[in-house]
mmCIF file of C-alpha atoms and ligand atoms in Angstrom:
data_model
loop_
_atom_site.group_PDB
_atom_site.id
_atom_site.type_symbol
_atom_site.label_atom_id
_atom_site.label_comp_id
_atom_site.label_asym_id
_atom_site.label_seq_id
_atom_site.Cartn_x
_atom_site.Cartn_y
_atom_site.Cartn_z
ATOM 1 C CA UNK A 1 68.695 -16.805 -41.284
ATOM 2 C CA UNK A 2 65.640 -17.052 -44.021
ATOM 3 C CA UNK A 3 66.104 -14.131 -46.928
ATOM 4 C CA UNK A 4 62.013 -13.636 -47.289
ATOM 5 C CA UNK A 5 59.557 -13.830 -45.790
ATOM 6 C CA UNK A 6 56.186 -16.772 -46.971
ATOM 7 C CA UNK A 7 52.969 -14.769 -46.225
ATOM 8 C CA UNK A 8 50.199 -16.820 -47.088
ATOM 9 C CA UNK A 9 47.425 -14.525 -48.994
ATOM 10 C CA UNK A 10 44.847 -14.738 -46.224
ATOM 11 C CA UNK A 11 43.545 -12.487 -43.925
ATOM 12 C CA UNK A 12 42.966 -15.240 -41.731
ATOM 13 C CA UNK A 13 45.086 -14.293 -38.487
ATOM 14 C CA UNK A 14 44.979 -17.771 -36.762
ATOM 15 C CA UNK A 15 46.555 -18.965 -40.645
ATOM 16 C CA UNK A 16 49.084 -16.208 -40.812
ATOM 17 C CA UNK A 17 50.224 -16.773 -37.157
ATOM 18 C CA UNK A 18 50.948 -20.467 -38.215
ATOM 19 C CA UNK A 19 53.074 -19.472 -40.776
ATOM 20 C CA UNK A 20 55.167 -16.861 -39.572
ATOM 21 C CA UNK A 21 56.179 -17.972 -35.738
ATOM 22 C CA UNK A 22 58.475 -20.836 -37.486
ATOM 23 C CA UNK A 23 59.683 -18.065 -39.824
ATOM 24 C CA UNK A 24 60.482 -15.656 -36.865
ATOM 25 C CA UNK A 25 62.406 -18.786 -35.382
ATOM 26 C CA UNK A 26 64.458 -19.226 -38.583
ATOM 27 C CA UNK A 27 64.756 -15.173 -38.877
ATOM 28 C CA UNK A 28 66.944 -14.468 -35.617
ATOM 29 C CA UNK A 29 68.050 -18.548 -35.518
ATOM 30 C CA UNK A 30 71.886 -17.872 -35.374
ATOM 31 C CA UNK A 31 71.812 -14.055 -34.860
ATOM 32 C CA UNK A 32 73.081 -12.916 -31.469
ATOM 33 C CA UNK A 33 72.492 -9.258 -31.893
ATOM 34 C CA UNK A 34 69.209 -8.279 -29.783
ATOM 35 C CA UNK A 35 68.326 -4.849 -32.134
ATOM 36 C CA UNK A 36 68.480 -6.497 -34.738
ATOM 37 C CA UNK A 37 66.394 -9.772 -34.069
ATOM 38 C CA UNK A 38 64.094 -7.518 -32.636
ATOM 39 C CA UNK A 39 63.949 -4.823 -35.644
ATOM 40 C CA UNK A 40 63.321 -8.290 -37.756
ATOM 41 C CA UNK A 41 60.666 -9.532 -35.456
ATOM 42 C CA UNK A 42 59.081 -6.056 -35.680
ATOM 43 C CA UNK A 43 59.397 -5.398 -39.540
ATOM 44 C CA UNK A 44 58.064 -9.568 -39.752
ATOM 45 C CA UNK A 45 55.304 -8.523 -37.626
ATOM 46 C CA UNK A 46 53.864 -5.086 -39.775
ATOM 47 C CA UNK A 47 54.578 -6.775 -43.021
ATOM 48 C CA UNK A 48 52.381 -9.822 -42.811
ATOM 49 C CA UNK A 49 49.654 -8.267 -40.589
ATOM 50 C CA UNK A 50 49.668 -4.924 -41.331
ATOM 51 C CA UNK A 51 49.593 -3.613 -38.167
ATOM 52 C CA UNK A 52 49.567 0.528 -37.381
ATOM 53 C CA UNK A 53 52.103 -0.088 -34.812
ATOM 54 C CA UNK A 54 54.517 -3.189 -33.672
ATOM 55 C CA UNK A 55 57.527 -3.050 -31.391
ATOM 56 C CA UNK A 56 58.958 -3.485 -28.655
ATOM 57 C CA UNK A 57 59.883 -1.561 -25.329
ATOM 58 C CA UNK A 58 62.903 -2.345 -23.410
ATOM 59 C CA UNK A 59 63.407 -2.274 -19.336
ATOM 60 C CA UNK A 60 66.062 -0.222 -18.814
ATOM 61 C CA UNK A 61 66.283 1.009 -14.944
ATOM 62 C CA UNK A 62 63.235 2.043 -14.059
ATOM 63 C CA UNK A 63 61.528 2.287 -16.709
ATOM 64 C CA UNK A 64 60.577 1.348 -20.470
ATOM 65 C CA UNK A 65 62.709 3.008 -23.196
ATOM 66 C CA UNK A 66 61.523 2.293 -27.023
ATOM 67 C CA UNK A 67 63.154 -0.049 -28.710
ATOM 68 C CA UNK A 68 62.847 -1.403 -32.652
ATOM 69 C CA UNK A 69 59.410 -0.687 -33.868
ATOM 70 C CA UNK A 70 57.459 -0.556 -37.045
ATOM 71 C CA UNK A 71 55.021 2.393 -37.843
ATOM 72 C CA UNK A 72 54.712 6.378 -36.640
ATOM 73 C CA UNK A 73 57.213 7.605 -33.815
ATOM 74 C CA UNK A 74 56.589 6.815 -30.518
ATOM 75 C CA UNK A 75 56.347 7.746 -26.643
ATOM 76 C CA UNK A 76 60.271 7.038 -26.107
ATOM 77 C CA UNK A 77 59.570 6.291 -22.355
ATOM 78 C CA UNK A 78 56.888 5.031 -20.320
ATOM 79 C CA UNK A 79 56.755 4.250 -16.675
ATOM 80 C CA UNK A 80 56.028 1.145 -15.099
ATOM 81 C CA UNK A 81 52.868 3.078 -13.505
ATOM 82 C CA UNK A 82 51.705 3.839 -16.914
ATOM 83 C CA UNK A 83 50.125 2.593 -19.799
ATOM 84 C CA UNK A 84 48.773 -0.580 -21.173
ATOM 85 C CA UNK A 85 52.774 -1.488 -21.434
ATOM 86 C CA UNK A 86 53.307 -0.183 -17.756
ATOM 87 C CA UNK A 87 50.392 -2.195 -17.081
ATOM 88 C CA UNK A 88 50.923 -5.223 -18.890
ATOM 89 C CA UNK A 89 54.949 -4.817 -17.326
ATOM 90 C CA UNK A 90 53.883 -4.746 -14.064
ATOM 91 C CA UNK A 91 51.244 -7.386 -13.865
ATOM 92 C CA UNK A 92 53.740 -9.687 -15.623
ATOM 93 C CA UNK A 93 50.462 -10.658 -17.597
ATOM 94 C CA UNK A 94 49.222 -10.535 -21.540
ATOM 95 C CA UNK A 95 46.681 -6.724 -21.738
ATOM 96 C CA UNK A 96 44.470 -6.910 -24.548
ATOM 97 C CA UNK A 97 42.347 -3.654 -25.013
ATOM 98 C CA UNK A 98 39.335 -3.453 -27.263
ATOM 99 C CA UNK A 99 39.196 0.169 -26.742
ATOM 100 C CA UNK A 100 42.466 1.975 -25.342
ATOM 101 C CA UNK A 101 40.154 5.106 -24.518
ATOM 102 C CA UNK A 102 38.062 2.854 -22.011
ATOM 103 C CA UNK A 103 42.073 1.822 -20.505
ATOM 104 C CA UNK A 104 42.426 4.121 -17.457
ATOM 105 C CA UNK A 105 46.146 5.394 -17.778
ATOM 106 C CA UNK A 106 46.819 5.259 -21.710
ATOM 107 C CA UNK A 107 49.330 6.714 -22.628
ATOM 108 C CA UNK A 108 48.101 8.645 -26.445
ATOM 109 C CA UNK A 109 51.493 8.108 -28.469
ATOM 110 C CA UNK A 110 48.972 8.749 -31.457
ATOM 111 C CA UNK A 111 45.701 9.179 -31.379
ATOM 112 C CA UNK A 112 44.656 7.461 -34.461
ATOM 113 C CA UNK A 113 45.776 3.762 -32.081
ATOM 114 C CA UNK A 114 42.502 2.439 -30.912
ATOM 115 C CA UNK A 115 43.012 -1.201 -29.778
ATOM 116 C CA UNK A 116 46.137 -2.506 -28.628
ATOM 117 C CA UNK A 117 47.693 -5.958 -27.470
ATOM 118 C CA UNK A 118 51.074 -5.544 -25.106
ATOM 119 C CA UNK A 119 52.775 -9.626 -23.978
ATOM 120 C CA UNK A 120 55.285 -9.077 -21.137
ATOM 121 C CA UNK A 121 58.486 -11.080 -22.472
ATOM 122 C CA UNK A 122 60.514 -12.706 -19.563
ATOM 123 C CA UNK A 123 64.453 -13.343 -19.407
ATOM 124 C CA UNK A 124 65.553 -16.731 -18.887
ATOM 125 C CA UNK A 125 65.615 -15.606 -14.956
ATOM 126 C CA UNK A 126 61.594 -15.204 -15.204
ATOM 127 C CA UNK A 127 61.917 -11.302 -14.867
ATOM 128 C CA UNK A 128 60.162 -8.909 -17.385
ATOM 129 C CA UNK A 129 62.871 -7.501 -19.913
ATOM 130 C CA UNK A 130 60.546 -5.557 -22.517
ATOM 131 C CA UNK A 131 56.807 -5.464 -23.609
ATOM 132 C CA UNK A 132 55.878 -6.049 -27.375
ATOM 133 C CA UNK A 133 53.235 -3.583 -27.884
ATOM 134 C CA UNK A 134 50.874 -4.187 -31.050
ATOM 135 C CA UNK A 135 48.555 -1.143 -31.857
ATOM 136 C CA UNK A 136 45.414 -1.081 -34.109
ATOM 137 C CA UNK A 137 43.752 2.019 -35.704
ATOM 138 C CA UNK A 138 40.525 0.280 -35.401
ATOM 139 C CA UNK A 139 38.490 -0.586 -32.433
ATOM 140 C CA UNK A 140 38.141 -4.195 -31.035
ATOM 141 C CA UNK A 141 41.011 -5.615 -33.615
ATOM 142 C CA UNK A 142 42.536 -8.121 -31.739
ATOM 143 C CA UNK A 143 41.503 -11.349 -30.261
ATOM 144 C CA UNK A 144 42.803 -14.463 -28.361
ATOM 145 C CA UNK A 145 44.408 -15.665 -31.863
ATOM 146 C CA UNK A 146 46.551 -12.199 -31.673
ATOM 147 C CA UNK A 147 47.340 -13.576 -28.172
ATOM 148 C CA UNK A 148 48.377 -16.623 -28.270
ATOM 149 C CA UNK A 149 50.157 -16.477 -31.647
ATOM 150 C CA UNK A 150 52.026 -12.901 -30.557
ATOM 151 C CA UNK A 151 53.183 -15.029 -26.628
ATOM 152 C CA UNK A 152 54.059 -17.019 -29.112
ATOM 153 C CA UNK A 153 56.905 -14.547 -30.964
ATOM 154 C CA UNK A 154 57.688 -13.580 -27.434
ATOM 155 C CA UNK A 155 58.904 -16.999 -26.240
ATOM 156 C CA UNK A 156 61.170 -16.770 -29.200
ATOM 157 C CA UNK A 157 62.783 -13.461 -28.032
ATOM 158 C CA UNK A 158 62.983 -14.946 -24.562
ATOM 159 C CA UNK A 159 65.661 -17.833 -26.349
ATOM 160 C CA UNK A 160 67.545 -15.741 -27.586
ATOM 161 C CA UNK A 161 68.206 -13.368 -24.402
ATOM 162 C CA UNK A 162 71.542 -14.109 -22.586
HETATM 163 N N1 LIG B 201 49.830 2.291 -25.920
HETATM 164 C C1 LIG B 201 50.779 2.460 -25.276
HETATM 165 C C2 LIG B 201 52.108 3.444 -25.590
HETATM 166 C C3 LIG B 201 52.889 3.114 -26.626
HETATM 167 S S1 LIG B 201 52.517 3.372 -27.957
HETATM 168 O O1 LIG B 201 51.248 3.354 -28.604
HETATM 169 C C4 LIG B 201 53.174 3.084 -29.723
HETATM 170 C C5 LIG B 201 50.665 2.363 -23.812
HETATM 171 O O2 LIG B 201 49.297 2.766 -23.264
HETATM 172 O O3 LIG B 201 50.963 1.478 -23.204
#
């Protein structure tokens, strides 16, 4: 695995994803432990983008359970019919929420969270195995650039799921 991240000195997120996505692929290359890989991915995304909260919720039986993350402590369990995470899981699609207050059923883990993107991550059988949740403390902080970049990260995770 790569030892350190090379992060371009720019705030241009397209450039950051372009640099970071291959580095994340290299970071998890050759490591088979899922927890270790998810932990490093969360850390890489936090380091490169400074996101307020970034992490994974894994499907366990009939709910989503908190996995590796970076940021403030968070809710540990989310029902499939709750929050942005539950909606992304159930709809099997990425959700970009510019203002979480406007999202029915949003779970306020932290009142500082203002906007978010949640990406479903599929296993090789096409079932949603987990979601990648990225939260910002600013309104309207995400765009299609984040959706594309974070979905690319999700596809890397998929290749590492048995
Ligand atoms: N915002 C999420 C809950 C998880 S935390 O914000 C870390 C949601 O509504 O699904």
